[in-house]
């Protein structure tokens, strides 16, 4: 039994491991670990109290995948429900003939299954940070809303603000039966264009699990992981016989082949079916892991694979 997670998973890994030790499934562990991060008001990149989009609305993305069957569930652009990972899991478990629900459809489904809702998804503090960003970008003192007809593509150039942040939580677990599950949840980029969907809810881009080979989950500039199909690439490279190290490195190198102006930072964590794990990133950072026989998690530095031509405005995580 093992769990690996992005560093912000610190807050949830104990409870997730406890669940595994009590006989819970890998899917349960992933959901429990991620929910703890989604509930944390001090994590502004995942769940409740994340940084909102350019219009000040919090739109959440999440996905979960079951390595036994390759079943998966995902939600995107969901407002008003903090536990995106649980709604994603229900998309899978309630046996909808769908994988990904977005926006109003995701919210409708969340209501239908009685998912926990929250009226105010942002604290005053985060709302104020958003207001100040808008005011700074408009060079005006007191701007609390964008005019209805304003061209948002101009406003969203806030996206080039070097202070802007992003982040995502990844959890991958192997349970006592040897089954693998992976989950990802995020509020996406701060001040993103409304309707922008990142890699986190896209199976194959930001998340993939397959009992036969392992699992992979990503953080960083989701647009790149979508374009390169990063998480699935790692699994495919494993399937082709590469070692975990080679597979993860090759998926990172694939990101270097992407052309265009918008190249930023990308990171991934992965494990193989034997529980061997690795983290790689285009900038320094750490991930965490815990095995059943460990009393606490340990931190491991990600291996660095630089991606040249980084866009100065890319989100920092
Ligand atoms: N991957 C996330 C997204 O693009 C953000 C992040 O991890 O920084 O939505």
Short mmCIF file of C-alpha atoms and ligand atoms in Angstrom, two decimals:
data_model
loop_
_atom_site.label_atom_id
_atom_site.label_comp_id
_atom_site.label_asym_id
_atom_site.label_seq_id
_atom_site.Cartn_x
_atom_site.Cartn_y
_atom_site.Cartn_z
CA UNK A 1 0.00 0.00 0.00
CA UNK A 2 1.33 3.39 -0.94
CA UNK A 3 0.10 6.92 -1.54
CA UNK A 4 1.92 9.61 -3.45
CA UNK A 5 0.68 13.20 -3.70
CA UNK A 6 1.62 16.67 -4.80
CA UNK A 7 3.12 18.64 -1.93
CA UNK A 8 -0.11 20.38 -0.97
CA UNK A 9 -1.51 16.92 -0.23
CA UNK A 10 0.27 17.06 3.15
CA UNK A 11 -2.98 18.00 4.81
CA UNK A 12 -4.81 14.90 3.56
CA UNK A 13 -2.29 12.09 3.30
CA UNK A 14 -2.63 10.83 6.90
CA UNK A 15 -6.37 10.36 6.65
CA UNK A 16 -5.96 8.77 3.23
CA UNK A 17 -3.40 6.29 4.56
CA UNK A 18 -5.57 5.52 7.57
CA UNK A 19 -8.40 4.66 5.21
CA UNK A 20 -6.14 2.28 3.24
CA UNK A 21 -4.99 0.64 6.46
CA UNK A 22 -8.61 0.17 7.50
CA UNK A 23 -9.25 -1.74 4.31
CA UNK A 24 -10.46 1.20 2.23
CA UNK A 25 -9.95 1.13 -1.53
CA UNK A 26 -7.43 3.18 -3.48
CA UNK A 27 -10.38 5.22 -4.79
CA UNK A 28 -11.48 5.98 -1.22
CA UNK A 29 -7.96 7.06 -0.24
CA UNK A 30 -7.64 9.36 -3.23
CA UNK A 31 -11.03 10.95 -2.54
CA UNK A 32 -10.34 11.39 1.19
CA UNK A 33 -6.92 12.91 0.61
CA UNK A 34 -8.15 15.36 -2.00
CA UNK A 35 -11.23 16.40 0.00
CA UNK A 36 -8.97 17.58 2.82
CA UNK A 37 -7.20 19.91 0.41
CA UNK A 38 -10.46 21.10 -1.16
CA UNK A 39 -11.77 22.01 2.30
CA UNK A 40 -8.67 23.96 3.28
CA UNK A 41 -9.39 27.72 3.03
CA UNK A 42 -5.66 28.43 2.99
CA UNK A 43 -5.07 26.52 -0.23
CA UNK A 44 -6.03 29.05 -2.89
CA UNK A 45 -5.57 26.72 -5.83
CA UNK A 46 -7.94 23.89 -4.97
CA UNK A 47 -11.59 23.72 -3.88
CA UNK A 48 -13.15 26.18 -1.46
CA UNK A 49 -11.57 29.66 -1.41
CA UNK A 50 -9.45 29.18 -4.50
CA UNK A 51 -8.53 32.13 -6.68
CA UNK A 52 -11.47 32.87 -8.98
CA UNK A 53 -11.66 33.50 -12.71
CA UNK A 54 -11.45 36.99 -14.19
CA UNK A 55 -15.11 37.63 -13.35
CA UNK A 56 -14.60 36.67 -9.70
CA UNK A 57 -16.30 33.27 -9.97
CA UNK A 58 -14.72 30.12 -8.65
CA UNK A 59 -14.90 27.35 -11.27
CA UNK A 60 -13.60 23.97 -10.11
CA UNK A 61 -12.17 21.09 -12.17
CA UNK A 62 -11.53 17.54 -10.92
CA UNK A 63 -11.22 13.95 -12.09
CA UNK A 64 -10.77 10.47 -10.65
CA UNK A 65 -9.78 7.23 -12.37
CA UNK A 66 -10.11 3.59 -11.35
CA UNK A 67 -7.11 1.57 -12.54
CA UNK A 68 -9.04 -1.71 -12.35
CA UNK A 69 -11.49 -0.86 -15.10
CA UNK A 70 -10.23 2.44 -16.55
CA UNK A 71 -13.56 3.89 -15.50
CA UNK A 72 -13.36 7.56 -14.70
CA UNK A 73 -15.44 10.54 -13.71
CA UNK A 74 -14.78 14.25 -14.02
CA UNK A 75 -16.32 17.67 -13.55
CA UNK A 76 -15.23 20.99 -14.98
CA UNK A 77 -16.23 24.61 -14.38
CA UNK A 78 -18.37 23.59 -11.43
CA UNK A 79 -19.56 26.42 -9.15
CA UNK A 80 -21.04 26.26 -5.69
CA UNK A 81 -19.88 22.77 -4.67
CA UNK A 82 -16.52 22.65 -2.90
CA UNK A 83 -15.86 18.90 -3.11
CA UNK A 84 -15.30 18.57 -6.83
CA UNK A 85 -13.49 15.24 -6.43
CA UNK A 86 -16.54 13.66 -4.78
CA UNK A 87 -18.85 14.85 -7.52
CA UNK A 88 -16.35 13.52 -10.09
CA UNK A 89 -16.38 10.16 -8.32
CA UNK A 90 -20.16 10.07 -8.40
CA UNK A 91 -20.15 10.73 -12.15
CA UNK A 92 -18.24 7.45 -12.32
CA UNK A 93 -20.01 5.51 -9.56
CA UNK A 94 -23.59 6.49 -10.44
CA UNK A 95 -22.94 4.88 -13.77
CA UNK A 96 -23.82 7.79 -15.96
CA UNK A 97 -22.98 6.95 -19.55
CA UNK A 98 -20.61 9.94 -19.39
CA UNK A 99 -17.13 10.73 -18.14
CA UNK A 100 -17.04 14.53 -17.92
CA UNK A 101 -19.79 16.98 -16.91
CA UNK A 102 -19.17 20.71 -17.13
CA UNK A 103 -20.67 23.94 -15.77
CA UNK A 104 -24.47 23.96 -15.28
CA UNK A 105 -24.69 20.26 -16.06
CA UNK A 106 -22.13 19.41 -13.40
CA UNK A 107 -23.93 21.67 -10.92
CA UNK A 108 -27.28 20.11 -11.72
CA UNK A 109 -25.84 16.64 -11.22
CA UNK A 110 -24.21 17.72 -7.94
CA UNK A 111 -27.62 18.94 -6.70
CA UNK A 112 -29.28 15.77 -7.90
CA UNK A 113 -26.97 13.54 -5.85
CA UNK A 114 -27.16 15.80 -2.81
CA UNK A 115 -23.51 16.89 -2.93
CA UNK A 116 -22.54 19.37 -0.25
CA UNK A 117 -23.12 22.90 -1.54
CA UNK A 118 -21.74 26.19 -0.30
CA UNK A 119 -23.28 29.63 -0.90
CA UNK A 120 -20.11 31.59 -0.57
CA UNK A 121 -17.17 29.85 -2.15
CA UNK A 122 -14.78 32.75 -1.52
CA UNK A 123 -13.76 34.52 1.67
CA UNK A 124 -13.73 38.34 1.75
CA UNK A 125 -9.96 38.20 1.76
CA UNK A 126 -9.78 36.39 -1.59
CA UNK A 127 -12.51 38.58 -3.05
CA UNK A 128 -10.44 41.59 -2.09
CA UNK A 129 -7.30 40.18 -3.73
CA UNK A 130 -9.32 39.63 -6.92
CA UNK A 131 -10.69 43.20 -6.79
CA UNK A 132 -7.22 44.63 -6.37
CA UNK A 133 -5.94 42.62 -9.32
CA UNK A 134 -8.73 44.02 -11.46
CA UNK A 135 -8.12 47.53 -10.27
CA UNK A 136 -4.40 47.21 -10.94
CA UNK A 137 -4.99 45.89 -14.41
CA UNK A 138 -7.44 48.63 -15.27
CA UNK A 139 -5.26 51.31 -13.63
CA UNK A 140 -8.32 52.45 -11.81
CA UNK A 141 -8.91 52.83 -8.15
CA UNK A 142 -12.19 51.21 -7.39
CA UNK A 143 -13.23 48.69 -9.95
CA UNK A 144 -15.29 45.88 -8.56
CA UNK A 145 -16.71 44.45 -11.73
CA UNK A 146 -15.86 44.13 -15.38
CA UNK A 147 -18.36 45.89 -17.66
CA UNK A 148 -20.70 43.40 -19.31
CA UNK A 149 -19.57 44.01 -22.84
CA UNK A 150 -15.86 44.33 -22.09
CA UNK A 151 -13.63 42.17 -24.29
CA UNK A 152 -12.47 39.64 -21.75
CA UNK A 153 -9.56 38.56 -23.89
CA UNK A 154 -7.99 41.93 -23.09
CA UNK A 155 -8.82 41.72 -19.44
CA UNK A 156 -7.48 38.26 -19.17
CA UNK A 157 -4.05 39.58 -20.06
CA UNK A 158 -3.93 39.75 -16.31
CA UNK A 159 -2.84 36.23 -16.98
CA UNK A 160 0.58 37.63 -17.70
CA UNK A 161 0.82 39.02 -14.19
CA UNK A 162 3.94 37.35 -12.77
CA UNK A 163 2.36 37.33 -9.33
CA UNK A 164 -0.52 35.17 -10.41
CA UNK A 165 -0.55 31.70 -9.03
CA UNK A 166 -1.98 28.34 -9.85
CA UNK A 167 -1.81 24.92 -8.35
CA UNK A 168 -3.51 21.58 -8.22
CA UNK A 169 -3.64 18.61 -5.92
CA UNK A 170 -2.69 15.11 -7.14
CA UNK A 171 -3.25 11.88 -5.20
CA UNK A 172 -2.36 8.38 -6.42
CA UNK A 173 -2.85 5.27 -4.27
CA UNK A 174 -2.33 1.51 -4.37
CA UNK A 175 -4.53 -0.40 -1.93
CA UNK A 176 -4.13 -3.78 -0.22
CA UNK A 177 -5.60 -5.55 -3.24
CA UNK A 178 -2.97 -3.94 -5.46
CA UNK A 179 -5.55 -1.74 -7.17
CA UNK A 180 -4.52 1.72 -8.32
CA UNK A 181 -6.52 4.95 -8.39
CA UNK A 182 -5.59 8.53 -9.19
CA UNK A 183 -7.32 11.85 -8.61
CA UNK A 184 -6.75 15.50 -9.43
CA UNK A 185 -8.55 18.66 -8.29
CA UNK A 186 -7.97 22.36 -8.94
CA UNK A 187 -9.51 25.79 -9.20
CA UNK A 188 -7.32 26.26 -12.27
CA UNK A 189 -5.39 29.42 -13.01
CA UNK A 190 -6.18 32.49 -11.02
CA UNK A 191 -8.00 35.13 -13.15
CA UNK A 192 -8.54 32.69 -16.02
CA UNK A 193 -10.95 33.38 -18.86
CA UNK A 194 -14.43 32.14 -17.83
CA UNK A 195 -15.00 28.69 -19.23
CA UNK A 196 -11.33 27.81 -19.44
CA UNK A 197 -10.80 24.15 -18.61
CA UNK A 198 -7.37 22.87 -17.67
CA UNK A 199 -5.82 19.42 -17.77
CA UNK A 200 -7.08 18.26 -14.36
CA UNK A 201 -10.51 17.00 -15.49
CA UNK A 202 -9.23 15.72 -18.83
CA UNK A 203 -8.51 12.01 -18.53
CA UNK A 204 -5.27 11.37 -20.38
CA UNK A 205 -3.98 14.91 -19.96
CA UNK A 206 -3.75 15.57 -16.21
CA UNK A 207 -4.73 12.17 -14.85
CA UNK A 208 -4.47 8.49 -15.79
CA UNK A 209 -4.45 5.17 -13.93
CA UNK A 210 -4.21 1.62 -15.21
CA UNK A 211 -3.63 -1.30 -12.84
CA UNK A 212 -1.51 -3.06 -15.43
CA UNK A 213 1.11 -0.31 -15.56
CA UNK A 214 0.70 2.42 -12.94
CA UNK A 215 -0.65 5.97 -12.76
CA UNK A 216 0.32 9.56 -13.42
CA UNK A 217 -1.07 12.97 -12.45
CA UNK A 218 0.03 16.47 -13.37
CA UNK A 219 0.29 20.00 -12.05
CA UNK A 220 1.37 23.09 -13.95
CA UNK A 221 0.28 24.69 -17.17
CA UNK A 222 -2.64 22.48 -18.09
CA UNK A 223 -2.82 23.68 -21.67
CA UNK A 224 0.50 21.95 -22.27
CA UNK A 225 -0.56 18.66 -20.67
CA UNK A 226 -3.71 18.70 -22.84
CA UNK A 227 -1.68 19.29 -25.99
CA UNK A 228 0.84 16.56 -25.17
CA UNK A 229 -1.56 14.08 -23.54
CA UNK A 230 0.95 13.88 -20.70
CA UNK A 231 -0.54 11.50 -18.11
CA UNK A 232 -1.58 8.92 -20.68
CA UNK A 233 1.81 9.25 -22.37
CA UNK A 234 3.57 8.11 -19.21
CA UNK A 235 1.32 5.04 -19.06
CA UNK A 236 1.82 4.30 -22.73
CA UNK A 237 5.60 4.54 -22.36
CA UNK A 238 5.37 2.12 -19.43
CA UNK A 239 3.28 -0.20 -21.55
CA UNK A 240 5.93 -0.06 -24.25
CA UNK A 241 8.47 -1.33 -21.75
CA UNK A 242 10.20 1.79 -20.50
CA UNK A 243 11.18 2.09 -16.85
CA UNK A 244 9.21 4.53 -14.72
CA UNK A 245 12.09 6.98 -14.85
CA UNK A 246 12.35 6.76 -18.64
CA UNK A 247 8.60 7.02 -19.12
CA UNK A 248 8.23 10.09 -16.92
CA UNK A 249 11.26 11.76 -18.49
CA UNK A 250 10.01 11.08 -22.01
CA UNK A 251 6.62 12.62 -21.18
CA UNK A 252 8.41 15.71 -19.86
CA UNK A 253 10.61 15.87 -22.98
CA UNK A 254 7.49 15.67 -25.15
CA UNK A 255 6.43 18.97 -23.61
CA UNK A 256 9.58 20.54 -25.02
CA UNK A 257 8.39 19.72 -28.53
CA UNK A 258 5.33 21.93 -28.17
CA UNK A 259 5.59 25.05 -30.26
CA UNK A 260 3.89 28.38 -29.79
CA UNK A 261 4.29 31.24 -27.38
CA UNK A 262 2.55 29.84 -24.36
CA UNK A 263 5.03 27.44 -22.85
CA UNK A 264 5.20 27.40 -19.07
CA UNK A 265 5.99 25.09 -16.19
CA UNK A 266 4.79 21.49 -15.90
CA UNK A 267 5.21 18.83 -13.24
CA UNK A 268 4.08 15.26 -12.83
CA UNK A 269 4.08 12.51 -10.26
CA UNK A 270 3.84 8.87 -11.28
CA UNK A 271 4.07 5.39 -9.91
CA UNK A 272 4.31 1.98 -11.48
CA UNK A 273 2.29 -1.07 -10.56
CA UNK A 274 5.00 -2.21 -8.14
CA UNK A 275 4.74 0.98 -6.12
CA UNK A 276 7.91 2.60 -7.40
CA UNK A 277 7.36 6.36 -7.63
CA UNK A 278 8.85 9.45 -9.17
CA UNK A 279 8.23 13.17 -9.51
CA UNK A 280 9.47 15.35 -12.36
CA UNK A 281 9.09 19.02 -12.96
CA UNK A 282 10.35 21.88 -15.02
CA UNK A 283 11.09 23.75 -11.82
CA UNK A 284 12.33 22.73 -8.40
CA UNK A 285 9.77 21.33 -5.99
CA UNK A 286 8.86 18.29 -3.96
CA UNK A 287 6.14 15.67 -3.77
CA UNK A 288 5.23 13.40 -0.88
CA UNK A 289 4.74 9.68 -0.40
CA UNK A 290 3.79 7.32 2.41
CA UNK A 291 3.85 3.53 2.56
CA UNK A 292 1.75 1.54 5.00
CA UNK A 293 4.77 0.76 7.19
CA UNK A 294 5.75 4.44 7.54
CA UNK A 295 4.47 6.46 10.49
CA UNK A 296 4.51 9.70 8.48
CA UNK A 297 4.89 10.87 4.90
CA UNK A 298 8.24 11.73 3.39
CA UNK A 299 9.12 14.48 0.98
CA UNK A 300 11.07 13.79 -2.20
CA UNK A 301 12.56 16.40 -4.53
CA UNK A 302 11.22 16.26 -8.06
CA UNK A 303 13.76 15.55 -10.78
CA UNK A 304 14.29 18.62 -12.86
CA UNK A 305 13.65 18.59 -16.61
CA UNK A 306 13.88 22.15 -17.83
CA UNK A 307 11.49 23.33 -20.51
CA UNK A 308 13.06 26.19 -22.46
CA UNK A 309 11.12 29.15 -23.77
CA UNK A 310 9.05 29.58 -20.67
CA UNK A 311 6.29 32.13 -20.93
CA UNK A 312 6.92 34.85 -18.38
CA UNK A 313 3.22 35.06 -17.64
CA UNK A 314 2.72 31.38 -16.99
CA UNK A 315 1.17 30.54 -13.65
CA UNK A 316 3.43 29.69 -10.77
CA UNK A 317 2.59 26.83 -8.52
N1 LIG B 1 -2.87 22.25 -13.98
C1 LIG B 1 -3.75 23.25 -13.47
C2 LIG B 1 -4.52 23.84 -14.60
O1 LIG B 1 -3.94 24.08 -15.64
C3 LIG B 1 -3.10 24.35 -12.72
C4 LIG B 1 -1.85 24.06 -11.95
O2 LIG B 1 -1.58 22.94 -11.61
O3 LIG B 1 -1.07 24.97 -11.68
O4 LIG B 1 -5.68 24.12 -14.41
#
